[in-house]
Backbone as a printed PyTorch tensor [residue, N CA C, xyz], in Angstrom:
tensor([[[  0.8380,  -1.1610,   0.0000],
         [  0.0000,   0.0000,   0.0000],
         [  0.8930,   1.2370,   0.0000]],

        [[  0.6010,   2.2170,  -0.8380],
         [  1.4010,   3.4240,  -0.9630],
         [  0.6510,   4.5770,  -0.3210]],

        [[  1.3120,   5.3370,   0.5370],
         [  0.7000,   6.4960,   1.1700],
         [  1.3370,   7.7620,   0.6360]],

        [[  0.5230,   8.7890,   0.4060],
         [  1.0080,  10.0840,  -0.0410],
         [  0.3880,  11.1460,   0.8520]],

        [[  1.0390,  12.2900,   0.9380],
         [  0.5080,  13.4000,   1.7260],
         [ -0.2160,  14.3910,   0.8370]],

        [[ -1.3580,  14.8540,   1.2680],
         [ -2.0970,  15.9370,   0.6320],
         [ -2.1670,  17.0220,   1.6900]],

        [[ -1.5230,  18.1580,   1.4500],
         [ -1.4640,  19.2000,   2.4660],
         [ -2.7920,  19.9580,   2.5080]],

        [[ -3.3250,  20.0990,   3.7040],
         [ -4.4880,  20.9430,   3.9240],
         [ -4.0860,  21.9820,   4.9460]],

        [[ -4.6610,  23.1530,   4.8400],
         [ -4.3210,  24.2120,   5.7690],
         [ -4.7850,  23.8020,   7.1560]],

        [[ -3.8990,  23.7460,   8.0910],
         [ -4.2450,  23.4120,   9.4580],
         [ -3.8830,  21.9840,   9.8350]],

        [[ -4.1710,  21.0130,   8.9710],
         [ -3.8500,  19.6350,   9.3100],
         [ -3.6190,  18.8220,   8.0500]],

        [[ -2.5930,  17.9340,   8.0660],
         [ -2.3550,  17.1180,   6.8770],
         [ -3.3930,  16.0030,   6.7730]],

        [[ -3.7770,  15.6850,   5.5630],
         [ -4.6880,  14.5660,   5.3200],
         [ -3.9120,  13.5160,   4.5530]],

        [[ -3.9900,  12.2890,   4.9900],
         [ -3.2620,  11.2200,   4.3310],
         [ -4.1650,  10.5690,   3.3070]],

        [[ -3.6130,  10.2920,   2.1580],
         [ -4.3910,   9.6090,   1.1270],
         [ -3.7310,   8.2880,   0.7980]],

        [[ -4.5240,   7.3390,   0.3710],
         [ -4.0210,   6.0240,   0.0260],
         [ -4.2180,   5.8180,  -1.4700]],

        [[ -3.1570,   5.4150,  -2.1390],
         [ -3.2180,   5.1630,  -3.5670],
         [ -3.4300,   3.6680,  -3.7600]],

        [[ -4.5590,   3.3130,  -4.3500],
         [ -4.8710,   1.9050,  -4.5260],
         [ -5.5050,   1.7140,  -5.8960]],

        [[ -4.8750,   0.9280,  -6.7410],
         [ -5.3610,   0.6350,  -8.0910],
         [ -5.6100,   1.9190,  -8.8740]],

        [[ -4.7420,   2.9200,  -8.7050],
         [ -4.8450,   4.1600,  -9.4680],
         [ -5.8570,   5.1450,  -8.9400]],

        [[ -6.5500,   4.8590,  -7.8680],
         [ -7.5660,   5.7510,  -7.3210],
         [ -7.1170,   6.2160,  -5.9450]],

        [[ -7.0410,   7.5140,  -5.7560],
         [ -6.6220,   8.0640,  -4.4760],
         [ -7.8630,   8.2400,  -3.5950]],

        [[ -7.8420,   7.6480,  -2.4350],
         [ -8.9520,   7.7380,  -1.4940],
         [ -8.4840,   8.5490,  -0.2970]],

        [[ -9.1990,   9.6020,   0.0230],
         [ -8.7970,  10.4620,   1.1330],
         [ -9.1910,   9.8280,   2.4640]],

        [[ -8.3060,   9.8940,   3.4120],
         [ -8.5530,   9.3770,   4.7500],
         [ -8.4750,  10.5210,   5.7570]],

        [[ -9.1910,  11.5930,   5.4910],
         [ -9.0830,  12.7940,   6.3010],
         [ -9.9970,  12.7780,   7.5120]],

        [[-10.7760,  11.7200,   7.6950],
         [-11.6940,  11.6780,   8.8210],
         [-12.9430,  12.4810,   8.5030]],

        [[-13.5400,  13.0400,   9.5190],
         [-14.7600,  13.8230,   9.3410],
         [-14.4550,  15.1230,   8.6100]],

        [[-15.4270,  15.6280,   7.8920],
         [-15.2470,  16.8890,   7.1870],
         [-14.9420,  16.6790,   5.7230]],

        [[-14.6810,  17.7920,   5.0550],
         [-14.4620,  17.7700,   3.6150],
         [-13.0610,  17.2910,   3.2640]],

        [[-12.9620,  16.6010,   2.1560],
         [-11.6850,  16.1570,   1.6040],
         [-11.8560,  16.0950,   0.0990]],

        [[-10.7630,  16.2030,  -0.6210],
         [-10.7770,  16.1810,  -2.0740],
         [ -9.7190,  15.2150,  -2.5790]],

        [[ -9.9090,  14.7710,  -3.8150],
         [ -8.9410,  13.9160,  -4.4660],
         [ -8.8400,  14.3220,  -5.9290]],

        [[ -7.6450,  14.2170,  -6.4950],
         [ -7.3930,  14.5240,  -7.8980],
         [ -7.0540,  13.2070,  -8.5790]],

        [[ -7.7980,  12.8630,  -9.6390],
         [ -7.5560,  11.6090, -10.3260],
         [ -7.8860,  11.7020, -11.8060]],

        [[ -7.1830,  11.0000, -12.6800],
         [ -5.9980,  10.1960, -12.3760],
         [ -4.7670,  11.0790, -12.2270]],

        [[ -3.7510,  10.5110, -11.6580],
         [ -2.4810,  11.2000, -11.4980],
         [ -1.3790,  10.1640, -11.6480]],

        [[ -0.5710,  10.2460, -12.7020],
         [ -0.4540,  11.3080, -13.6990],
         [ -1.6460,  11.3130, -14.6650]],

        [[ -1.7280,  12.4180, -15.4610],
         [ -2.8280,  12.5740, -16.4060],
         [ -2.3520,  13.3150, -17.6540]],

        [[ -3.2510,  13.4460, -18.6260],
         [ -2.9210,  14.1200, -19.8850],
         [ -3.3930,  15.5720, -19.9040]],

        [[ -3.7380,  16.1100, -18.7560],
         [ -4.2520,  17.4690, -18.6540],
         [ -5.7580,  17.5070, -18.4510]],

        [[ -6.3980,  16.3590, -18.5620],
         [ -7.8180,  16.2380, -18.2520],
         [ -7.9380,  15.3130, -17.0500]],

        [[ -8.5610,  15.8200, -15.9940],
         [ -8.6940,  15.0290, -14.7820],
         [ -9.9410,  15.4600, -14.0300]],

        [[-10.2370,  14.7400, -12.9730],
         [-11.4060,  15.0290, -12.1470],
         [-10.9510,  15.3600, -10.7330]],

        [[-11.6920,  16.2420, -10.1110],
         [-11.5760,  16.4710,  -8.6760],
         [-12.7970,  15.8240,  -8.0420]],

        [[-12.5740,  15.0640,  -7.0050],
         [-13.6560,  14.4050,  -6.2750],
         [-13.7330,  15.0230,  -4.8960]],

        [[-14.9460,  15.2230,  -4.3950],
         [-15.1150,  15.7380,  -3.0370],
         [-15.8110,  14.6920,  -2.1820]],

        [[-15.3470,  14.5510,  -0.9610],
         [-15.8820,  13.5510,  -0.0350],
         [-17.3120,  13.8850,   0.3670]],

        [[-17.5510,  15.1460,   0.6940],
         [-18.8820,  15.5870,   1.1260],
         [-19.4750,  16.4350,   0.0110]],

        [[-20.6440,  16.0280,  -0.4970],
         [-21.2800,  16.7650,  -1.5910],
         [-21.5250,  18.2130,  -1.1860]],

        [[-21.0740,  19.1450,  -2.0390],
         [-21.1990,  20.5820,  -1.7900],
         [-21.3070,  21.2620,  -3.1500]],

        [[-22.3790,  21.9880,  -3.3830],
         [-22.5940,  22.6250,  -4.6810],
         [-21.9340,  23.9900,  -4.8020]],

        [[-21.3320,  24.4910,  -3.7360],
         [-20.6540,  25.7860,  -3.8100],
         [-19.4020,  25.6600,  -4.6730]],

        [[-19.1310,  26.6630,  -5.5120],
         [-17.9210,  26.5970,  -6.3370],
         [-16.6550,  26.6880,  -5.4800]],

        [[-15.5580,  26.1800,  -6.0310],
         [-14.2520,  26.2620,  -5.3780],
         [-13.3310,  27.0870,  -6.2660]],

        [[-12.3640,  27.7580,  -5.6410],
         [-11.3450,  28.5140,  -6.3770],
         [-10.1600,  27.5890,  -6.6090]],

        [[ -9.6760,  27.5830,  -7.8450],
         [ -8.5580,  26.7210,  -8.2150],
         [ -7.4720,  27.5650,  -8.8530]],

        [[ -6.2340,  27.3040,  -8.4560],
         [ -5.0860,  27.8930,  -9.1530],
         [ -4.0800,  26.7740,  -9.3970]],

        [[ -3.3770,  26.8830, -10.5060],
         [ -2.3570,  25.9020, -10.8650],
         [ -1.0300,  26.6310, -10.9640]],

        [[ -0.0190,  26.0610, -10.3070],
         [  1.3230,  26.6620, -10.2840],
         [  2.3440,  25.6570, -10.7830]],

        [[  3.4240,  26.1940, -11.3460],
         [  4.5430,  25.3470, -11.7660],
         [  5.2920,  24.8690, -10.5340]],

        [[  6.2160,  23.9760, -10.7370],
         [  7.0230,  23.4380,  -9.6410],
         [  7.8660,  24.5190,  -8.9750]],

        [[  8.1460,  25.6330,  -9.6900],
         [  8.9310,  26.7220,  -9.1020],
         [  8.0410,  27.8030,  -8.4980]],

        [[  6.7030,  27.5700,  -8.4840],
         [  5.7970,  28.4860,  -7.8070],
         [  5.1510,  29.5410,  -8.6760]],

        [[  5.4020,  29.5360,  -9.9710],
         [  4.7840,  30.5140, -10.8700],
         [  3.3260,  30.1280, -11.1090]],

        [[  2.4010,  31.0440, -10.7630],
         [  0.9830,  30.7660, -10.9890],
         [  0.6920,  30.8260, -12.4810]],

        [[  0.1140,  29.7530, -13.0150],
         [ -0.1300,  29.6330, -14.4420],
         [ -1.5840,  29.8840, -14.8290]],

        [[ -2.4950,  29.6100, -13.9130],
         [ -3.9020,  29.8700, -14.1900],
         [ -4.6910,  29.9010, -12.9030]],

        [[ -5.8400,  30.5760, -12.9850],
         [ -6.7480,  30.6890, -11.8480],
         [ -8.1590,  30.6280, -12.4050]],

        [[ -9.0240,  29.8300, -11.7670],
         [-10.4040,  29.6820, -12.2170],
         [-11.2740,  29.2060, -11.0560]],

        [[-12.5530,  29.1030, -11.3050],
         [-13.4890,  28.5060, -10.3560],
         [-14.0050,  27.2150, -10.9560]],

        [[-14.3530,  26.2670, -10.1210],
         [-14.9110,  24.9970, -10.5820],
         [-16.1470,  24.6780,  -9.7570]],

        [[-17.0930,  24.0450, -10.3990],
         [-18.3140,  23.5960,  -9.7320],
         [-18.3710,  22.0770,  -9.7760]],

        [[-18.9430,  21.5000,  -8.7420],
         [-19.0570,  20.0520,  -8.6300],
         [-20.4650,  19.6080,  -8.9700]],

        [[-20.5470,  18.4810,  -9.6620],
         [-21.8250,  17.8300,  -9.9370],
         [-21.6440,  16.3690,  -9.5640]],

        [[-22.5130,  15.8820,  -8.6860],
         [-22.4030,  14.5070,  -8.1950],
         [-21.0230,  14.2320,  -7.6120]],

        [[-20.4820,  15.2110,  -6.9050],
         [-19.2100,  15.1450,  -6.1810],
         [-17.9780,  15.1630,  -7.0790]],

        [[-18.1370,  15.4590,  -8.3710],
         [-17.0000,  15.5340,  -9.2930],
         [-16.9730,  16.8650, -10.0200]],

        [[-15.7710,  17.3770, -10.2580],
         [-15.5570,  18.5370, -11.1240],
         [-14.5610,  18.0930, -12.1910]],

        [[-14.8620,  18.3980, -13.4430],
         [-13.9850,  18.0290, -14.5520],
         [-13.0880,  19.2110, -14.8810]],

        [[-11.7850,  18.9740, -14.9430],
         [-10.7920,  20.0160, -15.1910],
         [-10.0360,  19.6770, -16.4740]],

        [[ -9.8450,  20.6920, -17.3300],
         [ -9.0740,  20.5130, -18.5630],
         [ -7.9420,  21.5280, -18.5970]],

        [[ -6.7180,  21.0240, -18.6010],
         [ -5.5130,  21.8510, -18.6780],
         [ -4.6270,  21.3360, -19.8010]],

        [[ -5.2120,  21.0490, -20.9420],
         [ -4.4790,  20.4010, -22.0280],
         [ -3.4120,  21.2900, -22.6470]],

        [[ -3.5010,  22.6120, -22.4750],
         [ -2.5110,  23.5190, -23.0570],
         [ -1.2070,  23.5940, -22.2690]],

        [[ -1.1830,  23.0450, -21.0650],
         [  0.0490,  23.0430, -20.2730],
         [  1.0390,  22.0380, -20.8460]],

        [[  2.3300,  22.3850, -20.8770],
         [  3.3190,  21.3940, -21.3090],
         [  3.4570,  20.2870, -20.2610]],

        [[  4.0410,  19.1860, -20.6620],
         [  4.2870,  18.0880, -19.7240],
         [  5.1440,  18.5870, -18.5750]],

        [[  4.8370,  18.1130, -17.3610],
         [  5.6190,  18.5310, -16.2040],
         [  4.9210,  18.2400, -14.8980]],

        [[  5.4930,  18.7640, -13.8430],
         [  4.9550,  18.6090, -12.4890],
         [  4.3410,  19.9380, -12.0770]],

        [[  3.1290,  19.8780, -11.5210],
         [  2.3840,  21.0800, -11.1600],
         [  1.7520,  20.9250,  -9.7790]],

        [[  1.3520,  22.0650,  -9.2260],
         [  0.5920,  22.0900,  -7.9790],
         [ -0.7670,  22.6990,  -8.2630]],

        [[ -1.8150,  22.0220,  -7.8080],
         [ -3.1680,  22.5530,  -7.8890],
         [ -3.5720,  22.9720,  -6.4880]],

        [[ -3.9090,  24.2400,  -6.3350],
         [ -4.3650,  24.7810,  -5.0560],
         [ -5.8700,  24.9620,  -5.1340]],

        [[ -6.5900,  24.4050,  -4.1850],
         [ -8.0440,  24.4710,  -4.1560],
         [ -8.4660,  25.1340,  -2.8560]],

        [[ -9.3620,  26.1050,  -2.9490],
         [ -9.9290,  26.7150,  -1.7480],
         [-11.4390,  26.6170,  -1.8500]],

        [[-12.0640,  25.9780,  -0.8570],
         [-13.5130,  25.8240,  -0.9000],
         [-14.2160,  27.0150,  -0.2650]],

        [[-15.5410,  26.9900,  -0.3050],
         [-16.3400,  28.1280,   0.1770],
         [-16.2270,  28.3300,   1.6800]],

        [[-15.7260,  27.3440,   2.3990],
         [-15.5360,  27.4670,   3.8530],
         [-14.1500,  27.9740,   4.2030]],

        [[-13.3460,  28.2980,   3.1780],
         [-12.0150,  28.8370,   3.4070],
         [-10.9420,  27.7870,   3.6100]],

        [[-11.2810,  26.5090,   3.4810],
         [-10.2820,  25.4510,   3.6220],
         [ -9.4450,  25.3800,   2.3510]],

        [[ -8.1380,  25.2040,   2.5070],
         [ -7.2180,  25.1190,   1.3670],
         [ -6.6240,  23.7250,   1.2660]],

        [[ -6.5300,  23.2280,   0.0440],
         [ -5.9770,  21.9130,  -0.2430],
         [ -4.9760,  22.0640,  -1.3790]],

        [[ -3.8470,  21.3760,  -1.2950],
         [ -2.8070,  21.4550,  -2.3240],
         [ -2.5170,  20.0520,  -2.8290]],

        [[ -2.5600,  19.8940,  -4.1660],
         [ -2.2710,  18.6130,  -4.8100],
         [ -1.0990,  18.7710,  -5.7650]],

        [[ -0.1890,  17.8370,  -5.7230],
         [  0.9030,  17.7720,  -6.6840],
         [  0.4740,  16.7680,  -7.7480]],

        [[  0.5730,  17.1690,  -9.0450],
         [  0.1980,  16.2370, -10.1000],
         [  1.1640,  16.3100, -11.2610]],

        [[  1.1470,  15.2730, -12.0670],
         [  2.0350,  15.1550, -13.2150],
         [  1.1860,  15.1700, -14.4810]],

        [[  1.5350,  16.0740, -15.4020],
         [  0.8990,  16.0920, -16.7270],
         [  1.8720,  15.4210, -17.6890]],

        [[  1.3840,  14.3840, -18.3510],
         [  2.2150,  13.6400, -19.2950],
         [  2.2880,  14.3580, -20.6360]]])
């Protein structure tokens, strides 16, 4: 079993990678997952607790340069994200929900 860290503001949430699907083990409250990872620039964000409020998303390069900023809405606990114009590389996706919680995901675009 492989464990990875997903940084959340205030407390780290541990995620388990199993058969290509990241499952958040954050306990009670909201949690998010980015899948698949790596990806081709099209991926989904999954939320543990259904919430129709939009989230703010920014994507940064590995050196911290912000490359884009947008809002995303969830339907049936999923938001579809398309970043196909980004070159292959390692990126950080920063997500802030309507309750002010921040989540940071590291992902690889092939």
